[in-house]
Amino acid sequence: MTIKIIVAGPRGKMGSETIRMLQHEDTLQLVACIDRKNDGKTLKDVNGQPALNVPIYENPLECFQQHADADVLIDLTVPDAGYVHTKTALENHIRPVVGTSGFTNDQISALSKLSTETKTGCIIAPNFAVGAVLMMQFAKMAAKFFPDVEIIEKHHDQKLDAPSGSAIKTAQLIKGTRKKKQQGHPNEEETIKGSRGANVDDMRIHSVRLPGLIAHQEVIFGGAGQTLTIKHDSISRDSFMDGIKFAVQQVMKLDKLIYGLENVLDME
Amino acid sequence: MTIKIIVAGPRGKMGSETIRMLQHEDTLQLVACIDRKNDGKTLKDVNGQPALNVPIYENPLECFQQHADADVLIDLTVPDAGYVHTKTALENHIRPVVGTSGFTNDQISALSKLSTETKTGCIIAPNFAVGAVLMMQFAKMAAKFFPDVEIIEKHHDQKLDAPSGSAIKTAQLIKGTRKKKQQGHPNEEETIKGSRGANVDDMRIHSVRLPGLIAHQEVIFGGAGQTLTIKHDSISRDSFMDGIKFAVQQVMKLDKLIYGLENVLDME
Amino acid sequence: MTIKIIVAGPRGKMGSETIRMLQHEDTLQLVACIDRKNDGKTLKDVNGQPALNVPIYENPLECFQQHADADVLIDLTVPDAGYVHTKTALENHIRPVVGTSGFTNDQISALSKLSTETKTGCIIAPNFAVGAVLMMQFAKMAAKFFPDVEIIEKHHDQKLDAPSGSAIKTAQLIKGTRKKKQQGHPNEEETIKGSRGANVDDMRIHSVRLPGLIAHQEVIFGGAGQTLTIKHDSISRDSFMDGIKFAVQQVMKLDKLIYGLENVLDME
Amino acid sequence: MTIKIIVAGPRGKMGSETIRMLQHEDTLQLVACIDRKNDGKTLKDVNGQPALNVPIYENPLECFQQHADADVLIDLTVPDAGYVHTKTALENHIRPVVGTSGFTNDQISALSKLSTETKTGCIIAPNFAVGAVLMMQFAKMAAKFFPDVEIIEKHHDQKLDAPSGSAIKTAQLIKGTRKKKQQGHPNEEETIKGSRGANVDDMRIHSVRLPGLIAHQEVIFGGAGQTLTIKHDSISRDSFMDGIKFAVQQVMKLDKLIYGLENVLDME
């Protein structure tokens, strides 16, 4: 069975990558795009897009009504537009797969209610890299048994913020399962400031920035006589495409909203 | 509350390490030992043992009857003796924690039945290193989403067998959840034999042997644009002691037999 | 001072990358290209090339005569054409920087003689990735003190040959300085064939192939109580560009031929 | 030929390890010890020492005169005593191998002069772990070509100071060859203080402290499209023994003083 797909945000980095991916998948078919410009054109008329005869709509409702047989909306826009797209899709029984961490709790509640009422599956995920999601879940589990943990994240030297969002997210997840502990020797001393890294709830995060790196993180747990390390290395946006494909397949089986890719990954 | 403990096999490597560990734990108290020699002596009379006034018995039944208030038997002997100790302990309502991979399925079934009948908890574990057990469990989970996987295990150069038992065990666990796949390029060619490692169900295992190593394993999963690595490094038998302590605490809450430390690690 | 450069092979992967690189370097100026087609055109006339008014020649001699003030030829073609280009360049006092491992010993001798006679510097390098070259040199040095060594190389799963050429080259360099030794336990046994990797002069090479990898190699030396690891990770052809730039600067100072980037890297 | 050896400091950690090592070496023979107590006894009379009939002296001059045929003094004491031992050994034509970083420049100059005058070889080394010494030398070499570098050092959580002395030493060596550069993005920002590590001359050092670790350091160099990593893992004092053995063999060939094991490691 072919799954009919509408992509919102076709000109962004993730959107254009998604359109490229869909062209290589036999069971996934791109039927329309939602864009904040180019209304009435087709993809092949738009500079930088592939030569596809796929219609573009600025108005999401019009798009969903013209393509009432579409199965899934993949939304890769910004939170404001994304919220409207998701709401409208649910009202039209088209299942949204949304890549954002920008929705408010109230917005998620409202969409969840609507998803249940319309019996229309919906997946909202801040991160589509399955490997990164698994790393965080495994770290959360391991922290129950190993309260001593440090995180090293490594990125290219054009990154502005340290620590990375993923490292902070990982530390927060760990905090939920780890028995609170002040790590290191109680009398340890930094002879040069910063050497022991960022202190998050007495865990330490270290941020490396070098040319030649892309996006890497390792979570190291230490216990008597042993260490356990969980490491994710990401070298391209391709890593997100597998997660989007997976979410599209899963959303077809849902009749409610699920937040976070980890909650559709059946690990047992 | 103090947990009263009998150790079987006090002169072995694991046994003597366990006795050393128990001396440092306030809530665990060594009350007796079972040994195949030294009957009637106390630990302090035995060469190489700590100066403890702890009685030694050759006959397990006598030991359990003399110490009917003991809570837990830690058995670190060989399978034959271990089976008799475990059975006798269950009959005397003393909870066994047994470190062996050598019991037959029939033996495990019989002990499991007895454990349930006597409502006496029992834990049998081939591996007490919590980190190694978690590595295998995480690998099993990750393989559901990443069918491409290779294992690198590294050990000191005095190890005789390759691959290691842990690596083979890991591959078997992965096999249970992984979608079967022939990895690598279909036309790949070894210009020097052995370079692509051992083939286990189309997964590859690589065994490194060098002085300066102890016991290390990493499981590497590859997907489009990303890799996920789970790595365990073990540097001493201390890593087993945490697992034994953990098992002792857990067995107190059980009224049946559980096989494998992973099944008492509540990961959720 | 600006260095005037001719590129041979502008349409290949390395050639087009080099032309892109030259556009961003203030002190390097592309003045002409040698190509086996497109004679008389300029780069901007050729599909896929940047909008540069740089003339293209099929005949190298004509090119060198028309651009007698050029300083350096960067040749990224195939060995046959490359040999003719290099010879002709030296005869015209233009310094060649050549990226090939395909010249015969006789060809290298002849070019070396010509380079000395014409007092025109020349660099021929099989590998322009400075990091890879340093990895091999460090491995060669370390092997004098650590005869126990294994190599793990990891590549994407589209690679056809195992072990990689770099791994074999590294093993050969190590062989030159390492005291011959049969590694591992004399009685070690592969319970699954291939686990101990490829045997090269009693060193072991392990080849990992997974999606999500690009090109990685680590050389691990083991000694009593310690290991020393030298690791190179390459994620794009950008790594070659720094080596080409470096070679261009170095060839300006030479009046003879040097083979191998390692011999122009002054490590002391 | 057997090398006759005197050990000063036989009861310290390094000293007792050295005596254990010498027992296993056919070509090295322990003939006497210098100790600040136990004068007139033999090793077998001293608690914790092996059953060797080796005489102990409190007075170094007496020791050297009684054992005028000794070849090498291995001094593993403290700087004050070590200086006297080394000076006296040189005056008696016994070659000192001294493990200390505590001599002043004046002391080293004086010993160097004496070594040359007496034509008696002498090696003073702050670090006998060959792997650690090579790591630092390779880092110094690589920094000439890769100005972007960060250091991660990992130690057990009982270590008091951060960063480690080795990491600081490595950074100082790198500083000598590296083109000064402010690494990372000029506008990078620590959203949590310390995440970017300790700043040493605009290089970053990160210190990880966890149970289950011993002593580990990696130096990571980044360039366009590549990283080069040099890593040393030390798991026991055994790593120093190989360096001491090596120094004993080398000092036999010297007729002057050499400071630093790196200067007797012939890497070419």
mmCIF file of N, CA, C and O in Angstrom, chain B residues 148-150 152 154 157-158 160-163 183-185 187-198 200 205-213 220 222-223 226-227, chain C residues 148-150 152 154 157-158 160-163 184-185 187-198 200 205-213 220 222-223 226-227:
data_model
loop_
_atom_site.group_PDB
_atom_site.id
_atom_site.type_symbol
_atom_site.label_atom_id
_atom_site.label_comp_id
_atom_site.label_asym_id
_atom_site.label_seq_id
_atom_site.Cartn_x
_atom_site.Cartn_y
_atom_site.Cartn_z
ATOM 1 N N ASP B 148 22.091 -3.032 10.901
ATOM 2 C CA ASP B 148 23.521 -3.083 10.582
ATOM 3 C C ASP B 148 24.323 -2.932 11.861
ATOM 4 O O ASP B 148 24.281 -1.881 12.497
ATOM 5 N N VAL B 149 25.078 -3.967 12.224
ATOM 6 C CA VAL B 149 25.776 -3.930 13.509
ATOM 7 C C VAL B 149 27.050 -4.759 13.444
ATOM 8 O O VAL B 149 27.101 -5.807 12.802
ATOM 9 N N GLU B 150 28.108 -4.258 14.068
ATOM 10 C CA GLU B 150 29.328 -5.044 14.229
ATOM 11 C C GLU B 150 29.785 -4.939 15.680
ATOM 12 O O GLU B 150 29.470 -3.975 16.380
ATOM 13 N N ILE B 152 33.111 -5.180 18.278
ATOM 14 C CA ILE B 152 34.555 -5.247 18.488
ATOM 15 C C ILE B 152 34.780 -5.575 19.958
ATOM 16 O O ILE B 152 34.332 -4.831 20.826
ATOM 17 N N LYS B 154 37.796 -6.448 22.840
ATOM 18 C CA LYS B 154 39.241 -6.326 23.038
ATOM 19 C C LYS B 154 39.605 -6.928 24.387
ATOM 20 O O LYS B 154 39.009 -6.566 25.400
ATOM 21 N N ASP B 157 46.267 -10.182 25.908
ATOM 22 C CA ASP B 157 46.753 -11.179 24.959
ATOM 23 C C ASP B 157 47.028 -12.550 25.590
ATOM 24 O O ASP B 157 47.660 -13.392 24.953
ATOM 25 N N GLN B 158 46.553 -12.772 26.805
ATOM 26 C CA GLN B 158 46.647 -14.106 27.385
ATOM 27 C C GLN B 158 45.339 -14.881 27.205
ATOM 28 O O GLN B 158 45.233 -16.031 27.599
ATOM 29 N N LEU B 160 42.642 -17.099 25.492
ATOM 30 C CA LEU B 160 42.854 -18.187 24.535
ATOM 31 C C LEU B 160 41.798 -18.213 23.431
ATOM 32 O O LEU B 160 42.093 -18.546 22.291
ATOM 33 N N ASP B 161 40.547 -17.885 23.760
ATOM 34 C CA ASP B 161 39.476 -18.073 22.785
ATOM 35 C C ASP B 161 39.056 -16.750 22.151
ATOM 36 O O ASP B 161 39.077 -15.701 22.775
ATOM 37 N N ALA B 162 38.702 -16.828 20.883
ATOM 38 C CA ALA B 162 38.193 -15.667 20.155
ATOM 39 C C ALA B 162 37.085 -16.163 19.234
ATOM 40 O O ALA B 162 37.268 -17.174 18.568
ATOM 41 N N PRO B 163 35.921 -15.497 19.176
ATOM 42 C CA PRO B 163 35.542 -14.329 19.968
ATOM 43 C C PRO B 163 35.268 -14.689 21.421
ATOM 44 O O PRO B 163 35.123 -15.859 21.746
ATOM 45 N N GLN B 183 25.031 -7.862 5.686
ATOM 46 C CA GLN B 183 25.647 -6.539 5.804
ATOM 47 C C GLN B 183 26.790 -6.361 4.812
ATOM 48 O O GLN B 183 27.272 -7.313 4.224
ATOM 49 N N GLY B 184 27.222 -5.119 4.672
ATOM 50 C CA GLY B 184 28.335 -4.805 3.778
ATOM 51 C C GLY B 184 27.856 -4.812 2.336
ATOM 52 O O GLY B 184 26.688 -5.095 2.047
ATOM 53 N N HIS B 185 28.748 -4.493 1.415
ATOM 54 C CA HIS B 185 28.407 -4.495 -0.003
ATOM 55 C C HIS B 185 28.305 -5.954 -0.476
ATOM 56 O O HIS B 185 29.134 -6.773 -0.120
ATOM 57 N N ASN B 187 29.154 -7.281 -3.083
ATOM 58 C CA ASN B 187 30.371 -7.709 -3.798
ATOM 59 C C ASN B 187 31.650 -7.450 -3.015
ATOM 60 O O ASN B 187 32.734 -7.441 -3.586
ATOM 61 N N GLU B 188 31.538 -7.200 -1.729
ATOM 62 C CA GLU B 188 32.765 -6.898 -0.985
ATOM 63 C C GLU B 188 33.687 -8.103 -0.986
ATOM 64 O O GLU B 188 33.248 -9.250 -1.050
ATOM 65 N N GLU B 189 34.991 -7.823 -0.923
ATOM 66 C CA GLU B 189 35.965 -8.873 -1.083
ATOM 67 C C GLU B 189 37.087 -8.685 -0.063
ATOM 68 O O GLU B 189 37.611 -7.592 0.105
ATOM 69 N N GLU B 190 37.457 -9.789 0.595
ATOM 70 C CA GLU B 190 38.597 -9.771 1.517
ATOM 71 C C GLU B 190 39.874 -10.014 0.721
ATOM 72 O O GLU B 190 40.129 -11.139 0.289
ATOM 73 N N THR B 191 40.686 -8.969 0.543
ATOM 74 C CA THR B 191 41.955 -9.205 -0.152
ATOM 75 C C THR B 191 42.924 -9.912 0.790
ATOM 76 O O THR B 191 43.858 -10.557 0.337
ATOM 77 N N ILE B 192 42.710 -9.771 2.097
ATOM 78 C CA ILE B 192 43.447 -10.603 3.066
ATOM 79 C C ILE B 192 42.401 -11.274 3.942
ATOM 80 O O ILE B 192 41.542 -10.595 4.526
ATOM 81 N N LYS B 193 42.461 -12.580 4.007
ATOM 82 C CA LYS B 193 41.425 -13.359 4.699
ATOM 83 C C LYS B 193 41.301 -12.984 6.166
ATOM 84 O O LYS B 193 42.302 -12.796 6.844
ATOM 85 N N GLY B 194 40.078 -12.904 6.642
ATOM 86 C CA GLY B 194 39.842 -12.639 8.054
ATOM 87 C C GLY B 194 39.612 -11.174 8.369
ATOM 88 O O GLY B 194 39.172 -10.837 9.464
ATOM 89 N N SER B 195 39.909 -10.292 7.385
ATOM 90 C CA SER B 195 39.817 -8.862 7.682
ATOM 91 C C SER B 195 38.402 -8.455 8.103
ATOM 92 O O SER B 195 38.228 -7.596 8.952
ATOM 93 N N ARG B 196 37.398 -9.110 7.542
ATOM 94 C CA ARG B 196 36.014 -8.715 7.875
ATOM 95 C C ARG B 196 35.491 -9.439 9.116
ATOM 96 O O ARG B 196 34.314 -9.339 9.447
ATOM 97 N N GLY B 197 36.348 -10.156 9.811
ATOM 98 C CA GLY B 197 35.968 -10.708 11.106
ATOM 99 C C GLY B 197 35.162 -11.983 11.031
ATOM 100 O O GLY B 197 34.993 -12.581 9.971
ATOM 101 N N ALA B 198 34.671 -12.410 12.197
ATOM 102 C CA ALA B 198 33.847 -13.614 12.297
ATOM 103 C C ALA B 198 32.425 -13.274 11.878
ATOM 104 O O ALA B 198 31.908 -12.220 12.224
ATOM 105 N N VAL B 200 28.667 -14.019 12.251
ATOM 106 C CA VAL B 200 27.643 -14.652 13.086
ATOM 107 C C VAL B 200 26.292 -14.143 12.599
ATOM 108 O O VAL B 200 25.947 -12.980 12.848
ATOM 109 N N ILE B 205 32.030 -9.998 14.063
ATOM 110 C CA ILE B 205 32.690 -9.832 15.358
ATOM 111 C C ILE B 205 34.206 -9.781 15.129
ATOM 112 O O ILE B 205 34.760 -10.620 14.430
ATOM 113 N N HIS B 206 34.852 -8.780 15.722
ATOM 114 C CA HIS B 206 36.293 -8.588 15.604
ATOM 115 C C HIS B 206 36.917 -8.704 16.992
ATOM 116 O O HIS B 206 36.465 -8.047 17.930
ATOM 117 N N SER B 207 37.970 -9.520 17.109
ATOM 118 C CA SER B 207 38.607 -9.778 18.411
ATOM 119 C C SER B 207 40.022 -9.229 18.419
ATOM 120 O O SER B 207 40.880 -9.719 17.695
ATOM 121 N N VAL B 208 40.259 -8.230 19.255
ATOM 122 C CA VAL B 208 41.590 -7.634 19.404
ATOM 123 C C VAL B 208 42.246 -8.219 20.657
ATOM 124 O O VAL B 208 41.588 -8.369 21.679
ATOM 125 N N ARG B 209 43.509 -8.580 20.569
ATOM 126 C CA ARG B 209 44.251 -9.137 21.715
ATOM 127 C C ARG B 209 45.564 -8.401 21.861
ATOM 128 O O ARG B 209 46.437 -8.500 20.980
ATOM 129 N N LEU B 210 45.720 -7.654 22.929
ATOM 130 C CA LEU B 210 46.944 -6.877 23.133
ATOM 131 C C LEU B 210 47.274 -6.818 24.617
ATOM 132 O O LEU B 210 46.365 -6.730 25.457
ATOM 133 N N PRO B 211 48.576 -6.817 24.976
ATOM 134 C CA PRO B 211 48.918 -6.496 26.354
ATOM 135 C C PRO B 211 48.451 -5.074 26.665
ATOM 136 O O PRO B 211 48.351 -4.247 25.751
ATOM 137 N N GLY B 212 48.135 -4.816 27.913
ATOM 138 C CA GLY B 212 47.658 -3.474 28.285
ATOM 139 C C GLY B 212 46.151 -3.350 28.231
ATOM 140 O O GLY B 212 45.591 -2.370 28.705
ATOM 141 N N LEU B 213 45.486 -4.332 27.608
ATOM 142 C CA LEU B 213 44.023 -4.361 27.627
ATOM 143 C C LEU B 213 43.569 -5.277 28.757
ATOM 144 O O LEU B 213 44.312 -6.149 29.208
ATOM 145 N N ILE B 220 28.587 -1.581 17.650
ATOM 146 C CA ILE B 220 28.404 -0.389 16.821
ATOM 147 C C ILE B 220 27.251 -0.622 15.853
ATOM 148 O O ILE B 220 27.281 -1.561 15.057
ATOM 149 N N GLY B 222 25.028 0.976 12.714
ATOM 150 C CA GLY B 222 25.125 2.004 11.689
ATOM 151 C C GLY B 222 23.808 2.206 10.971
ATOM 152 O O GLY B 222 23.093 1.242 10.675
ATOM 153 N N GLY B 223 23.456 3.461 10.723
ATOM 154 C CA GLY B 223 22.288 3.794 9.919
ATOM 155 C C GLY B 223 22.650 4.952 9.020
ATOM 156 O O GLY B 223 23.748 5.504 9.126
ATOM 157 N N GLN B 226 24.419 8.153 10.555
ATOM 158 C CA GLN B 226 24.654 8.085 12.003
ATOM 159 C C GLN B 226 25.177 6.720 12.427
ATOM 160 O O GLN B 226 24.943 5.714 11.769
ATOM 161 N N THR B 227 25.884 6.707 13.551
ATOM 162 C CA THR B 227 26.218 5.450 14.234
ATOM 163 C C THR B 227 25.882 5.609 15.718
ATOM 164 O O THR B 227 25.945 6.711 16.276
ATOM 165 N N ASP C 148 53.654 -4.940 19.849
ATOM 166 C CA ASP C 148 52.292 -5.475 19.804
ATOM 167 C C ASP C 148 51.339 -4.412 19.263
ATOM 168 O O ASP C 148 51.147 -3.371 19.887
ATOM 169 N N VAL C 149 50.738 -4.690 18.112
ATOM 170 C CA VAL C 149 49.924 -3.660 17.463
ATOM 171 C C VAL C 149 48.809 -4.306 16.646
ATOM 172 O O VAL C 149 49.006 -5.355 16.028
ATOM 173 N N GLU C 150 47.622 -3.688 16.700
ATOM 174 C CA GLU C 150 46.529 -4.112 15.818
ATOM 175 C C GLU C 150 45.928 -2.863 15.179
ATOM 176 O O GLU C 150 46.011 -1.759 15.717
ATOM 177 N N ILE C 152 42.447 -1.216 13.419
ATOM 178 C CA ILE C 152 41.011 -1.296 13.118
ATOM 179 C C ILE C 152 40.699 -0.191 12.123
ATOM 180 O O ILE C 152 40.936 0.980 12.410
ATOM 181 N N LYS C 154 37.602 1.476 9.710
ATOM 182 C CA LYS C 154 36.143 1.461 9.574
ATOM 183 C C LYS C 154 35.747 2.315 8.372
ATOM 184 O O LYS C 154 36.169 3.473 8.278
ATOM 185 N N ASP C 157 29.571 1.104 4.157
ATOM 186 C CA ASP C 157 29.348 -0.269 3.688
ATOM 187 C C ASP C 157 29.244 -0.380 2.169
ATOM 188 O O ASP C 157 28.831 -1.426 1.667
ATOM 189 N N GLN C 158 29.642 0.667 1.446
ATOM 190 C CA GLN C 158 29.706 0.561 -0.008
ATOM 191 C C GLN C 158 31.126 0.253 -0.478
ATOM 192 O O GLN C 158 31.370 0.083 -1.669
ATOM 193 N N LEU C 160 34.296 -1.810 -1.364
ATOM 194 C CA LEU C 160 34.370 -3.177 -1.886
ATOM 195 C C LEU C 160 35.513 -3.987 -1.296
ATOM 196 O O LEU C 160 35.382 -5.188 -1.076
ATOM 197 N N ASP C 161 36.658 -3.349 -1.023
ATOM 198 C CA ASP C 161 37.836 -4.119 -0.616
ATOM 199 C C ASP C 161 38.101 -4.006 0.882
ATOM 200 O O ASP C 161 37.850 -2.983 1.502
ATOM 201 N N ALA C 162 38.579 -5.097 1.438
ATOM 202 C CA ALA C 162 38.960 -5.129 2.846
ATOM 203 C C ALA C 162 40.218 -5.981 2.964
ATOM 204 O O ALA C 162 40.262 -7.065 2.403
ATOM 205 N N PRO C 163 41.266 -5.554 3.669
ATOM 206 C CA PRO C 163 41.367 -4.271 4.382
ATOM 207 C C PRO C 163 41.553 -3.095 3.407
ATOM 208 O O PRO C 163 41.856 -3.302 2.228
ATOM 209 N N GLY C 184 49.533 -12.164 20.420
ATOM 210 C CA GLY C 184 48.486 -12.986 21.021
ATOM 211 C C GLY C 184 49.095 -14.171 21.735
ATOM 212 O O GLY C 184 50.317 -14.371 21.741
ATOM 213 N N HIS C 185 48.255 -14.979 22.370
ATOM 214 C CA HIS C 185 48.730 -16.168 23.061
ATOM 215 C C HIS C 185 49.110 -17.224 22.027
ATOM 216 O O HIS C 185 48.394 -17.406 21.048
ATOM 217 N N ASN C 187 48.749 -20.265 22.003
ATOM 218 C CA ASN C 187 47.693 -21.282 21.850
ATOM 219 C C ASN C 187 46.319 -20.683 21.582
ATOM 220 O O ASN C 187 45.312 -21.359 21.759
ATOM 221 N N GLU C 188 46.258 -19.416 21.212
ATOM 222 C CA GLU C 188 44.933 -18.827 21.019
ATOM 223 C C GLU C 188 44.215 -19.528 19.870
ATOM 224 O O GLU C 188 44.835 -20.044 18.937
ATOM 225 N N GLU C 189 42.882 -19.560 19.957
ATOM 226 C CA GLU C 189 42.111 -20.334 19.011
ATOM 227 C C GLU C 189 40.883 -19.541 18.586
ATOM 228 O O GLU C 189 40.184 -18.978 19.427
ATOM 229 N N GLU C 190 40.643 -19.510 17.287
ATOM 230 C CA GLU C 190 39.427 -18.877 16.762
ATOM 231 C C GLU C 190 38.290 -19.893 16.812
ATOM 232 O O GLU C 190 38.261 -20.819 16.004
ATOM 233 N N THR C 191 37.346 -19.722 17.721
ATOM 234 C CA THR C 191 36.203 -20.638 17.719
ATOM 235 C C THR C 191 35.265 -20.290 16.560
ATOM 236 O O THR C 191 34.505 -21.124 16.114
ATOM 237 N N ILE C 192 35.332 -19.042 16.086
ATOM 238 C CA ILE C 192 34.650 -18.687 14.830
ATOM 239 C C ILE C 192 35.705 -18.051 13.932
ATOM 240 O O ILE C 192 36.373 -17.087 14.340
ATOM 241 N N LYS C 193 35.844 -18.581 12.741
ATOM 242 C CA LYS C 193 36.922 -18.180 11.838
ATOM 243 C C LYS C 193 36.849 -16.693 11.485
ATOM 244 O O LYS C 193 35.764 -16.160 11.230
ATOM 245 N N GLY C 194 37.990 -16.046 11.447
ATOM 246 C CA GLY C 194 38.039 -14.652 11.043
ATOM 247 C C GLY C 194 38.000 -13.682 12.206
ATOM 248 O O GLY C 194 38.275 -12.496 12.031
ATOM 249 N N SER C 195 37.659 -14.182 13.411
ATOM 250 C CA SER C 195 37.488 -13.255 14.533
ATOM 251 C C SER C 195 38.768 -12.465 14.817
ATOM 252 O O SER C 195 38.709 -11.306 15.190
ATOM 253 N N ARG C 196 39.918 -13.103 14.628
ATOM 254 C CA ARG C 196 41.179 -12.413 14.937
ATOM 255 C C ARG C 196 41.698 -11.572 13.780
ATOM 256 O O ARG C 196 42.810 -11.050 13.822
ATOM 257 N N GLY C 197 40.883 -11.385 12.730
ATOM 258 C CA GLY C 197 41.237 -10.442 11.682
ATOM 259 C C GLY C 197 42.227 -10.966 10.674
ATOM 260 O O GLY C 197 42.582 -12.144 10.666
ATOM 261 N N ALA C 198 42.676 -10.055 9.787
ATOM 262 C CA ALA C 198 43.662 -10.390 8.761
ATOM 263 C C ALA C 198 45.045 -10.378 9.391
ATOM 264 O O ALA C 198 45.355 -9.503 10.189
ATOM 265 N N VAL C 200 48.825 -9.794 8.921
ATOM 266 C CA VAL C 200 49.850 -9.185 8.073
ATOM 267 C C VAL C 200 51.137 -9.167 8.881
ATOM 268 O O VAL C 200 51.272 -8.364 9.813
ATOM 269 N N ILE C 205 44.693 -6.931 11.277
ATOM 270 C CA ILE C 205 43.885 -5.817 10.753
ATOM 271 C C ILE C 205 42.419 -6.240 10.767
ATOM 272 O O ILE C 205 42.075 -7.319 10.291
ATOM 273 N N HIS C 206 41.560 -5.363 11.314
ATOM 274 C CA HIS C 206 40.125 -5.611 11.386
ATOM 275 C C HIS C 206 39.389 -4.546 10.565
ATOM 276 O O HIS C 206 39.637 -3.361 10.737
ATOM 277 N N SER C 207 38.483 -4.983 9.702
ATOM 278 C CA SER C 207 37.785 -4.062 8.801
ATOM 279 C C SER C 207 36.299 -4.031 9.132
ATOM 280 O O SER C 207 35.611 -5.035 8.966
ATOM 281 N N VAL C 208 35.823 -2.896 9.594
ATOM 282 C CA VAL C 208 34.407 -2.703 9.916
ATOM 283 C C VAL C 208 33.743 -1.972 8.744
ATOM 284 O O VAL C 208 34.318 -1.041 8.195
ATOM 285 N N ARG C 209 32.546 -2.424 8.354
ATOM 286 C CA ARG C 209 31.815 -1.785 7.254
ATOM 287 C C ARG C 209 30.389 -1.535 7.706
ATOM 288 O O ARG C 209 29.637 -2.498 7.931
ATOM 289 N N LEU C 210 30.013 -0.266 7.835
ATOM 290 C CA LEU C 210 28.661 0.059 8.300
ATOM 291 C C LEU C 210 28.179 1.336 7.623
ATOM 292 O O LEU C 210 28.982 2.246 7.382
ATOM 293 N N PRO C 211 26.883 1.435 7.345
ATOM 294 C CA PRO C 211 26.350 2.738 6.932
ATOM 295 C C PRO C 211 26.556 3.730 8.076
ATOM 296 O O PRO C 211 26.601 3.318 9.246
ATOM 297 N N GLY C 212 26.701 5.000 7.738
ATOM 298 C CA GLY C 212 26.913 6.014 8.774
ATOM 299 C C GLY C 212 28.382 6.258 9.071
ATOM 300 O O GLY C 212 28.731 7.215 9.748
ATOM 301 N N LEU C 213 29.254 5.376 8.560
ATOM 302 C CA LEU C 213 30.690 5.612 8.668
ATOM 303 C C LEU C 213 31.184 6.257 7.382
ATOM 304 O O LEU C 213 30.549 6.137 6.335
ATOM 305 N N ILE C 220 46.369 0.597 17.303
ATOM 306 C CA ILE C 220 46.443 0.430 18.758
ATOM 307 C C ILE C 220 47.707 -0.341 19.117
ATOM 308 O O ILE C 220 47.900 -1.466 18.661
ATOM 309 N N GLY C 222 49.944 -2.010 22.219
ATOM 310 C CA GLY C 222 49.781 -2.459 23.597
ATOM 311 C C GLY C 222 51.113 -2.787 24.226
ATOM 312 O O GLY C 222 51.992 -3.380 23.598
ATOM 313 N N GLY C 223 51.278 -2.388 25.479
ATOM 314 C CA GLY C 223 52.455 -2.756 26.255
ATOM 315 C C GLY C 223 52.006 -3.079 27.664
ATOM 316 O O GLY C 223 50.834 -2.905 27.996
ATOM 317 N N GLN C 226 49.598 -0.547 29.590
ATOM 318 C CA GLN C 226 49.247 0.652 28.828
ATOM 319 C C GLN C 226 48.918 0.330 27.376
ATOM 320 O O GLN C 226 49.363 -0.670 26.825
ATOM 321 N N THR C 227 48.112 1.184 26.764
ATOM 322 C CA THR C 227 47.920 1.151 25.310
ATOM 323 C C THR C 227 48.081 2.577 24.772
ATOM 324 O O THR C 227 47.783 3.556 25.458
#
